[in-house]
XYZ file of C-alpha atoms in Angstrom:
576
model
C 59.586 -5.717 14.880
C 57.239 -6.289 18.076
C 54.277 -3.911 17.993
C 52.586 -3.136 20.872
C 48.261 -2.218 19.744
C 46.814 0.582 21.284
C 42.756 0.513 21.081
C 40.339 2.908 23.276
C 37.021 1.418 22.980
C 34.517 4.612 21.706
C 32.482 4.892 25.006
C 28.607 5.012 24.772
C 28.538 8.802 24.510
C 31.094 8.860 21.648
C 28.861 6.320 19.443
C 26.161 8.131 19.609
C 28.231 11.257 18.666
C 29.690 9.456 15.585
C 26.125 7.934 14.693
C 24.382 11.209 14.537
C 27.614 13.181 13.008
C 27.092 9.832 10.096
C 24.060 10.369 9.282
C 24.176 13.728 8.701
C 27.135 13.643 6.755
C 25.705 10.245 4.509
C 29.020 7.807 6.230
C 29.496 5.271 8.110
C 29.369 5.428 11.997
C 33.013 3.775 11.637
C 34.110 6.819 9.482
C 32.418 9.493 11.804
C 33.933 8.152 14.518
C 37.578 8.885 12.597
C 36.535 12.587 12.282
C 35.845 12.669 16.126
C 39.317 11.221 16.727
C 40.872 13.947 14.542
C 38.715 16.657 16.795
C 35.866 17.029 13.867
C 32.835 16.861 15.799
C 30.825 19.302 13.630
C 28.760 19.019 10.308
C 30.908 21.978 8.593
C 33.896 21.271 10.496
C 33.571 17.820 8.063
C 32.471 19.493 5.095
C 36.011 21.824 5.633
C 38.228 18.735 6.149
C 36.408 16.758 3.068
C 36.498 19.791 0.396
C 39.215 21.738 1.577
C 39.574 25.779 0.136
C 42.310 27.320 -1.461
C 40.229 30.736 -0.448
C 40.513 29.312 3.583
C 44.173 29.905 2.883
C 46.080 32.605 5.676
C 46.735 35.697 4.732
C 50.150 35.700 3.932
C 50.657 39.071 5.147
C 49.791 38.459 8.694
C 53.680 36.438 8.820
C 56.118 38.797 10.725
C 58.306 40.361 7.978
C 55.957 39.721 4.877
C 56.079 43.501 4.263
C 59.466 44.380 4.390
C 60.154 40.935 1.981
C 57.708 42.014 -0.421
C 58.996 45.749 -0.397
C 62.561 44.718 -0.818
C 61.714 42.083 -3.555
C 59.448 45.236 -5.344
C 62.373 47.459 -5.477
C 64.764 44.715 -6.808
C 62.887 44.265 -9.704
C 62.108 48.194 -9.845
C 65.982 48.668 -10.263
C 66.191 45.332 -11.856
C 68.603 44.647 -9.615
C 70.027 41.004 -9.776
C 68.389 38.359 -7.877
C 69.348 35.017 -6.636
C 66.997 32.074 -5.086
C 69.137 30.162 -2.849
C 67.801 26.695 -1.350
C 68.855 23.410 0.392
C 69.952 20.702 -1.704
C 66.915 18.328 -0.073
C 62.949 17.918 -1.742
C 61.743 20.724 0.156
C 64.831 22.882 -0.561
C 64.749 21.863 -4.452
C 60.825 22.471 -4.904
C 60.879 25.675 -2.832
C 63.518 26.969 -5.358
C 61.994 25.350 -7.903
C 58.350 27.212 -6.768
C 59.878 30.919 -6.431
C 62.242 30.644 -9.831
C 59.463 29.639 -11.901
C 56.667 32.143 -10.551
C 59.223 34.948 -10.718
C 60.629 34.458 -14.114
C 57.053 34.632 -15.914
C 57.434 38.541 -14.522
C 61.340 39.211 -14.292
C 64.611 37.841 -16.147
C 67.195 38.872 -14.181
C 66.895 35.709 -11.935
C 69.229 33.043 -11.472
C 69.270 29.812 -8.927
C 71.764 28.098 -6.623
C 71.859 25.188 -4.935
C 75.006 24.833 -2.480
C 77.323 21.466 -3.101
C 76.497 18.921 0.064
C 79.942 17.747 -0.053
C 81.941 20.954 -1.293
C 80.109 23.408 0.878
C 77.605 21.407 3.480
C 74.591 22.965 4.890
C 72.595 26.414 4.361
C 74.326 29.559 3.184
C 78.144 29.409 1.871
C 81.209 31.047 1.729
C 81.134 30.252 -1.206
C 78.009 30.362 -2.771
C 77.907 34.811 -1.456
C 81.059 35.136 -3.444
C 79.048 33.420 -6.772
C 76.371 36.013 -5.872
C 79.278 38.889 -5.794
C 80.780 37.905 -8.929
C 77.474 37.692 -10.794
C 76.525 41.152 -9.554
C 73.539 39.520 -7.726
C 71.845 42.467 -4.911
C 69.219 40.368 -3.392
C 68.871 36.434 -2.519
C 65.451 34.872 -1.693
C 67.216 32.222 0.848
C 64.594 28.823 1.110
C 64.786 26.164 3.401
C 67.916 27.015 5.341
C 69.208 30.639 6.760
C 67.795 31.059 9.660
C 71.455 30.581 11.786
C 73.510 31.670 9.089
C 74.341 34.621 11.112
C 78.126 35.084 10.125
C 77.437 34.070 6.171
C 74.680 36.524 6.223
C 76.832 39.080 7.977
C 79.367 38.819 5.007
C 76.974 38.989 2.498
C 75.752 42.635 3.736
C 79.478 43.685 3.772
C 79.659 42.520 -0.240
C 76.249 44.760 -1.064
C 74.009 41.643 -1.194
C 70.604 41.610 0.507
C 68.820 38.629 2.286
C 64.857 37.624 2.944
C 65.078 34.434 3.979
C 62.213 32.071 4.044
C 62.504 29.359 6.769
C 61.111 26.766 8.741
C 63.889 25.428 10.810
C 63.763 26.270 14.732
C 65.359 29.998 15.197
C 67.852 30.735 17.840
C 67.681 33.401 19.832
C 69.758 35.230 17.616
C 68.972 35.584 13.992
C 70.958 36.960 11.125
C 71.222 40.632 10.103
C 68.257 39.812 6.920
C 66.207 42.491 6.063
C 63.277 40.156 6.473
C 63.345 36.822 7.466
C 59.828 34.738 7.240
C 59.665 32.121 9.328
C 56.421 30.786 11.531
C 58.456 29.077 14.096
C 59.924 33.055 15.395
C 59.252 33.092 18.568
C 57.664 37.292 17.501
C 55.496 35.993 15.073
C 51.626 35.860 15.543
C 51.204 33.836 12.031
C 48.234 31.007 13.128
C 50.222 28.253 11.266
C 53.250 27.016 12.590
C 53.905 23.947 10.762
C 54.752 24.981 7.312
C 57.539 23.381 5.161
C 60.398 25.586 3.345
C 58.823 25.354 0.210
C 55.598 26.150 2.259
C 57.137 29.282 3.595
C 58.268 30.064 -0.292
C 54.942 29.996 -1.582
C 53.136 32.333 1.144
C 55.840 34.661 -0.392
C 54.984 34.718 -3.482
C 51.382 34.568 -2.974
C 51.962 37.859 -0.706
C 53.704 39.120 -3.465
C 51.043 38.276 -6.188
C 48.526 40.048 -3.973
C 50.483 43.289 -3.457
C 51.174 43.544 -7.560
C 47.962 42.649 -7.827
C 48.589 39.504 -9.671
C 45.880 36.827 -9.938
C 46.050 33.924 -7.701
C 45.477 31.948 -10.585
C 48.523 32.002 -11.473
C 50.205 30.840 -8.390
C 47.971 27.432 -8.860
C 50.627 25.848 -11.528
C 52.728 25.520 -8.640
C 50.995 23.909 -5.815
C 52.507 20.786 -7.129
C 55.605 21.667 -5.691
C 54.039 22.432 -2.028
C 52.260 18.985 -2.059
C 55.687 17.083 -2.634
C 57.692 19.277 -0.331
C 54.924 18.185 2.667
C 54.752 14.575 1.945
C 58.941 14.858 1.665
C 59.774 16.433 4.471
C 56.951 14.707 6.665
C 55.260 17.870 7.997
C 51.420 17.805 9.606
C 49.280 17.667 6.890
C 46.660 19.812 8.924
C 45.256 23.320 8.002
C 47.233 25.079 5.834
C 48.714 22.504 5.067
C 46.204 20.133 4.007
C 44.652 22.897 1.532
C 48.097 23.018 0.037
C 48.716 19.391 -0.078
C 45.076 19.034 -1.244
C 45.008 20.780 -4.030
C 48.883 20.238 -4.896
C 47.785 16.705 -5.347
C 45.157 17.265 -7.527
C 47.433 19.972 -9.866
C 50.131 16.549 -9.691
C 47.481 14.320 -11.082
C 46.063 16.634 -13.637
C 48.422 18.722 -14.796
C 52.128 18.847 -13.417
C 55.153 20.371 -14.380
C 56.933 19.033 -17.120
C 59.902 17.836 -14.463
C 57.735 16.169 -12.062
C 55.955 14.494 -15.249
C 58.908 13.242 -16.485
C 59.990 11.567 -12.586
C 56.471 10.342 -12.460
C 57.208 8.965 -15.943
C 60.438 7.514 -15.029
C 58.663 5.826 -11.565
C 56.414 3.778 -13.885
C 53.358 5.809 -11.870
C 52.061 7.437 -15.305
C 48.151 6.177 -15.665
C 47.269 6.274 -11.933
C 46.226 8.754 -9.438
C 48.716 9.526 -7.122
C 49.152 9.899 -3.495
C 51.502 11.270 -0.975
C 52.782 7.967 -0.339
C 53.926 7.923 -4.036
C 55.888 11.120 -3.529
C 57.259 9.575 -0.358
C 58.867 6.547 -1.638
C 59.029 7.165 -5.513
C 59.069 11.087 -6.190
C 60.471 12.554 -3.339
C 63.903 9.947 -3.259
C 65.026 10.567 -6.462
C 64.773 14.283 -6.398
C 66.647 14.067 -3.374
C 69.156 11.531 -5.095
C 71.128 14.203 -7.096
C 71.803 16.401 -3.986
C 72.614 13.092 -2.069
C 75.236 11.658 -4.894
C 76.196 14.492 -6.675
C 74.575 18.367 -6.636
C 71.047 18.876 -5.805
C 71.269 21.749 -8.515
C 70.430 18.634 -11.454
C 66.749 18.464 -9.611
C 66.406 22.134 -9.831
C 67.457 22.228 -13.395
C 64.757 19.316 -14.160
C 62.030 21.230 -11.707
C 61.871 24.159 -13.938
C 62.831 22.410 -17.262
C 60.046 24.148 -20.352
C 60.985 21.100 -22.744
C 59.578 17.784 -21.516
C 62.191 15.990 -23.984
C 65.094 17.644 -21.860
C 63.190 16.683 -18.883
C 62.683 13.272 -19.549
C 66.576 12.840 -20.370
C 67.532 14.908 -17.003
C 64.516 12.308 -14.920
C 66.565 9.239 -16.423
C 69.874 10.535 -15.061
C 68.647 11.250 -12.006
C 66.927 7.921 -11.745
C 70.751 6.673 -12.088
C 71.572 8.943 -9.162
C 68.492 7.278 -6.986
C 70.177 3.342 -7.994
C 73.167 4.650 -6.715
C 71.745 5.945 -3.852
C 70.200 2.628 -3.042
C 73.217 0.571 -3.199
C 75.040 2.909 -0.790
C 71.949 2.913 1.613
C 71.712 -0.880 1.816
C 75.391 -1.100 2.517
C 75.938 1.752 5.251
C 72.664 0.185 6.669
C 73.973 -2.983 7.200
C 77.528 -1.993 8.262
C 75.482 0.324 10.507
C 73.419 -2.616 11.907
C 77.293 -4.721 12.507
C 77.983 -2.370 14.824
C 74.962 -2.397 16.466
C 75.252 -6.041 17.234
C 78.872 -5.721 18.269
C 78.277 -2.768 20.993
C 77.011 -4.415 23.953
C 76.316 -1.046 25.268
C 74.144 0.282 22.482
C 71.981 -2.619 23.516
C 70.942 -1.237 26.298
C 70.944 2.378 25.744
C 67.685 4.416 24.903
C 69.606 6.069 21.918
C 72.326 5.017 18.896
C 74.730 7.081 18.054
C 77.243 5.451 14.967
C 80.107 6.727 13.260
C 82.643 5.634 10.469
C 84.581 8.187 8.168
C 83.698 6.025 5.509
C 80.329 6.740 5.305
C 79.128 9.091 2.660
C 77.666 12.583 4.014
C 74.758 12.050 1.789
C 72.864 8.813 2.657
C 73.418 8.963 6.594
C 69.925 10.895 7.017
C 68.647 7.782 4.907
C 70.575 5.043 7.338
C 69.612 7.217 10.242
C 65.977 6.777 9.713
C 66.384 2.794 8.687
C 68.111 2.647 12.212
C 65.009 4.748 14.090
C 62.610 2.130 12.198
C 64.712 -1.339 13.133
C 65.528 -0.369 16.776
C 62.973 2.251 17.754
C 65.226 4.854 19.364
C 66.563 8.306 18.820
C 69.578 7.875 16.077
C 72.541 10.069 15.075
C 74.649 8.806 12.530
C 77.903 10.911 11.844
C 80.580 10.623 9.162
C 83.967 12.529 8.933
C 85.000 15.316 6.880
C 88.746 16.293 7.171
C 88.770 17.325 10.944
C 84.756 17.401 11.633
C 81.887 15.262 12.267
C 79.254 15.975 10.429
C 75.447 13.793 11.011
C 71.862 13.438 11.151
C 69.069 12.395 13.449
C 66.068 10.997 13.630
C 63.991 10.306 16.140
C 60.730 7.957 17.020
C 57.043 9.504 18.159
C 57.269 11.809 20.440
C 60.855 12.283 21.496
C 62.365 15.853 20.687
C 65.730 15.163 19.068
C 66.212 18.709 18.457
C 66.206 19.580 21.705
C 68.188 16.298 22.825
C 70.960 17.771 19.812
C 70.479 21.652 21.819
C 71.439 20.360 24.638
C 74.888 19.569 23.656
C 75.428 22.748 21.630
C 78.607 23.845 23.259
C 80.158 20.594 21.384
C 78.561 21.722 17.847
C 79.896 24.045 15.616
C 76.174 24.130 13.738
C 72.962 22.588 14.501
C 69.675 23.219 13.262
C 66.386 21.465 12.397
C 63.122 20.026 14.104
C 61.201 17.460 16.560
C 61.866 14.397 14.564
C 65.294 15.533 12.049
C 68.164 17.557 12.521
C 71.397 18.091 11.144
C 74.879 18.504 13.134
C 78.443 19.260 12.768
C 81.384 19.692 15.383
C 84.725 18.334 15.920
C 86.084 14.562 15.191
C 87.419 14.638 19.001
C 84.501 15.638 20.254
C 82.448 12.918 18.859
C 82.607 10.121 22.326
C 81.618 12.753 24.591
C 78.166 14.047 22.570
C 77.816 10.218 22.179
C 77.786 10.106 25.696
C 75.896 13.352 26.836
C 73.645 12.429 23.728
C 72.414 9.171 25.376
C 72.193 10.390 29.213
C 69.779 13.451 27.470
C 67.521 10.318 26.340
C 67.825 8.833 29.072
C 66.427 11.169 31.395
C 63.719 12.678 29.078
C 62.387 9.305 26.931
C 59.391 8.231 28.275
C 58.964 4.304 28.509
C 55.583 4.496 25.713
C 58.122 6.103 23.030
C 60.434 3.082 23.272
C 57.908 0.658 21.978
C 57.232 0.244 18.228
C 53.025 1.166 19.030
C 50.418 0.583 16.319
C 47.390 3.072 17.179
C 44.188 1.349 15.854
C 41.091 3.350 15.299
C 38.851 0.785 14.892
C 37.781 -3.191 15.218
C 35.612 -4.191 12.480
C 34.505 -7.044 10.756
C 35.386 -7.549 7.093
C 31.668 -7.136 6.082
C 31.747 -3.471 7.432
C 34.431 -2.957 3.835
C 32.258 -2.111 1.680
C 33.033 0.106 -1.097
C 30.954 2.831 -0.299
C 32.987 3.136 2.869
C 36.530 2.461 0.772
C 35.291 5.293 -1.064
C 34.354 8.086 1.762
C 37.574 6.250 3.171
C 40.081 8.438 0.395
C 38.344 11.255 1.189
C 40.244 11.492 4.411
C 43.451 11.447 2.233
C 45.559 13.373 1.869
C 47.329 11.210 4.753
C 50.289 12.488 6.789
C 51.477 12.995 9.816
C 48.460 14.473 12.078
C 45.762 12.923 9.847
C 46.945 9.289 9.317
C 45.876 6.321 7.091
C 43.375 4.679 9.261
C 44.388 1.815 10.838
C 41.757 -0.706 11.119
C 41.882 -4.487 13.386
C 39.369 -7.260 12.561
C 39.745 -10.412 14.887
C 39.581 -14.007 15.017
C 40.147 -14.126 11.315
C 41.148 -17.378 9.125
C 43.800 -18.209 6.216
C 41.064 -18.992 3.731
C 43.559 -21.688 2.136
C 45.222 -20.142 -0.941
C 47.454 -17.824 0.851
C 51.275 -18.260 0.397
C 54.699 -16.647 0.582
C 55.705 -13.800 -2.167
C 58.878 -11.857 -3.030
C 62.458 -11.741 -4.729
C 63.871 -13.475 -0.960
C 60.066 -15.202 -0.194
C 59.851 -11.887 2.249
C 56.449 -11.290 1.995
C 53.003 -13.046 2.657
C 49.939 -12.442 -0.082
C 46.905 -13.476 1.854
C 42.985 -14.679 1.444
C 41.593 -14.388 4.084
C 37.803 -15.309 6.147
C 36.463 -13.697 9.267
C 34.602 -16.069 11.786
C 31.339 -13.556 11.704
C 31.134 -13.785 8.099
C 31.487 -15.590 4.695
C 33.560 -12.170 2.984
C 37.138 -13.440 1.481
C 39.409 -10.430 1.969
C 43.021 -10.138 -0.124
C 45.922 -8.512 1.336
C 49.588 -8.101 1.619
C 52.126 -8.208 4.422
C 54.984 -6.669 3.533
C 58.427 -8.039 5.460
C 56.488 -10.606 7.977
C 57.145 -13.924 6.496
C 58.142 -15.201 9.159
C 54.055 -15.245 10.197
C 53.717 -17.582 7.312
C 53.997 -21.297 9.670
C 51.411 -19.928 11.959
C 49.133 -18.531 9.131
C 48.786 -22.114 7.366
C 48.347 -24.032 11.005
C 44.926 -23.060 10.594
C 44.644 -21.349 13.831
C 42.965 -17.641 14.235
C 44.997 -14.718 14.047
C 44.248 -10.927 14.330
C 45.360 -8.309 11.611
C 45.935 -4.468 11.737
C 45.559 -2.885 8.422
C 45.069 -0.100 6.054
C 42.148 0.135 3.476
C 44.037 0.236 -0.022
C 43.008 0.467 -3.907
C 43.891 -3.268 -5.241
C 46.272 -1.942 -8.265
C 46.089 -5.279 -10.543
C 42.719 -5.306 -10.231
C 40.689 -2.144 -10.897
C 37.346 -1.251 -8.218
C 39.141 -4.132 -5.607
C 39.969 -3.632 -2.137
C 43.272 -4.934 -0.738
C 44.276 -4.977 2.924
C 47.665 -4.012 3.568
C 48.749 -5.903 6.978
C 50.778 -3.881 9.486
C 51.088 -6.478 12.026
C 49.519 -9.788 12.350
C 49.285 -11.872 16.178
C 47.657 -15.015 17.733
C 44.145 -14.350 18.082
C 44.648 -15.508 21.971
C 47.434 -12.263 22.574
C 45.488 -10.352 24.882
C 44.319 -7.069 23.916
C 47.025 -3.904 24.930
């Protein structure tokens, strides 16, 4: 991929805004300057970002709803009525029914969990699933993740006796389902400050409003935040405010102390021994707790979430690990029958969007291919497989470009829709497939703006290799944890030199392992370039080249810096 670099300069004024803000904070100007980017101009503004507080936390209570939730789920357990927790069959669906189970059932045993079948029932609330609540005599379901347009399911619940608070994050319609609380940020009525919260996010302020009303120690809700920090990185939420206290401190209950089920997947990934970050839950965690739901029933990860014998849990991580191999195999092949087609459609060459679809293709990897396709061709993707007479998909979509609203736009061709900015889900008829392709790609067309087409690197700053020091790797991690609206910072030093020993890496010689020199100093660097091999020829001409890169822990070689490269280009490109 081509990446365009996008540098601002820091004018005079901003220096001397990061060189005062550094030296009252003991950093770097380089560093300071990063906090002014993020809009941290302010001694305790930093000290908040750098130690956030679980006590800075909202007040659950001020969602729309929280009351009538946490009455209804009081009188449940007051008639100890039967209760179900209902979630998606994705990370943030598993851990937000993983959260609420497991806080619930230290207080009440009349609790069971349910995870709809991706392939048996699709999507949010069943049929199905209500008449397993009848038959069990279940009165009340906690709903997580999904709900909010369930408006029919929800309708036939109430006519079977069974009560719904459902705990969302998904955009709401303008219609909502006959709940008798539904918490949800993104309501269009509610005053809650936060808006970006995760299902498993919206879950937890539950419970936590819960815990305060029985008067329940907050302590105890601690345990958990494990689950919150997976469920952000996972389902790629801002990791901002509340949610950087939750991911925060989630990460530090992961590393310290985690459940026995995420012990035995961090076990299973080989990352026991190390501390880990959110891009470990991204590509190592967070895949194969999503690989049951994707291959089989996301109920296994569920089961293994709240598992009290790590011996059990261990056995359930291994099977799922199976799932995840699986998984992979079908990926790689969808994504490169995906890609065929790609070639062979002249016109998808020149559209601003893809839109694929094969019967073939299995329901649960096409968010997976979805997202490859975004990343290889840098535009809004829908990938859709058949079931019987529907087409059901998933989108993705590249910085900045609302696919939710491109998806809303064709809603009198859906059946269902639902999810945010950059993912959403759809179903509607086989036959109707060509023309939301169509109206799909003249929505993009009119509303894509020319900058969100390009595959953009956004540096924050030029430095020179002597500037890495490991005092500023270490203030470096305490911007972590990284995330969408706080990134890893993406640094550029110039004019810099193969320092002779560097050389191509990897199972298919795919990757470049580099030593590298700077022409204002005598500092060898080490790094990796994942995927850009084909830089190798230039690299060993002995010519200058720039790099843009990211600050990382060397992990064969403990207290060492590595630089992983992003992009690397011919010192003589001229500056974007």
């Amino acid at each position: 991929m081509h990446f365009k670099w996008n540098y601002t300069p820091p004018a005079p004024p901003q220096e001397n805004a990061a060189r005062e803000l550094g030296e009252k904070l003991g950093i770097s100007p380089i560093l300071a300057s990063l906090l002014i980017r993020r809009g941290i101009t302010t001694e305790s503004a930093a000290k908040r970002f750098f130690r956030p507080q679980l006590a800075d936390l909202i007040n659950p209570f001020l969602m729309k709803d929280m009351d009538a939730a946490v009455d209804r789920l009081n009188d449940a357990m007051g008639h100890k009525e039967r209760i179900l927790v209902y979630g998606d069959y994705d990370v943030d669906g598993c851990t937000a029914v993983a959260l609420v189970y497991k806080f619930l059932r230290q207080f009440y045993s009349n609790i069971d969990y349910y995870i709809p079948d991706r392939y048996d029932e699709g999507y949010g609330v069943s049929k199905k699933g209500i008449d397993f609540a009848k038959s069990t005599g279940v009165k009340l379901i906690i709903i997580l993740d999904c709900g909010i347009k369930a408006i029919e399911e929800i309708a036939y619940a109430k006519e079977q006796g069974i009560d719904f608070i459902i705990c969302d994050h998904h955009v709401p319609d303008e219609v909502m389902p006959p709940a008798v609380a539904i918490l949800n940020p993104k309501r269009p009525d509610d005053a809650y400050p936060f808006k970006s919260l995760c299902g498993c996010g919206v879950g937890f302020k539950f419970m936590q409003a819960f815990a305060k009303n029985n008067n329940i120690p907050f302590s105890r809700l601690i345990p958990l935040l494990d689950f919150c920090a997976v469920s952000i990185a996972a389902d790629l939420v801002p990791v901002v405010d509340e949610n950087r206290i939750l991911a925060f401190h989630g990460l530090k209950q992961l590393n310290q102390n985690p459940s026995l089920g995420l012990k035995a997947i961090i076990d299973i990934c080989g990352l026991s021994g190390r501390e880990l970050s959110m891009s470990d839950i991204i590509f190592k965690i967070g895949p194969r707790i999503n690989a049951s739901g994707r291959m089989e029933n996301g109920k296994e990860s569920v089961d293994l979430l709240v598992e009290r014998e790590f011996s059990t849990a261990l056995r359930e991580a291994k099977h799922i690990d199976e799932y995840n191999e699986q998984r992979k195999d079908v990926d790689r092949q969808m994504t490169e029958e995906a890609n065929q087609i790609v070639a062979r459609l002249e016109s998808q060459r020149h559209q601003s969007s893809i839109v694929l679809y094969d019967e073939h293709w299995k329901k649960g990897v096409i968010g997976i291919v979805a997202s490859r396709l975004t990343e290889i061709y840098f535009r809004p993707t829908v990938v859709l497989t058949r079931d019987e007479n529907l087409a059901t998909g998933s989108a993705r979509s590249v910085a900045g470009f609302d696919v939710y609203s491109a998806i809303k736009s064709c809603r009198d061709l859906l059946l269902n829709f639902g999810g945010h900015t950059y993912a959403a889900g759809l179903t509607m008829k086989w036959d109707d497939v060509k023309e939301f392709r169509q109206r799909f790609q003249t929505y993009v067309e009119e509303h894509i703006k020319p900058e969100q087409r390009e595959a953009i690197l956004d540096i924050d700053a030029v430095i020179d290799f002597k500037d890495i020091t490991k005092k500023l790797h270490s203030d470096l991690k305490r911007f972590a944890p990284f995330g969408p609206g706080n990134p890893k910072p993406l640094f550029c030093t110039q004019d810099v030199y193969d320092f002779g020993t560097s050389k191509v890496v990897g199972r298919e010689q795919e990757h470049i392992k580099l030593e590298l020199v700077d022409s204002k100093s005598n500092n060898v660097m080490n790094g990796i370039a994942f995927g850009q091999s084909a830089s190798a020829r230039y690299i060993k001409s002995k010519r200058s080249f720039d790099i843009a890169y990211t600050i990382e822990d060397n992990v064969f070689k403990r207290g060492a810096v590595q630089l992983q490269i992003e992009d690397i280009r011919p010192t003589d490109v001229s500056e974007s």
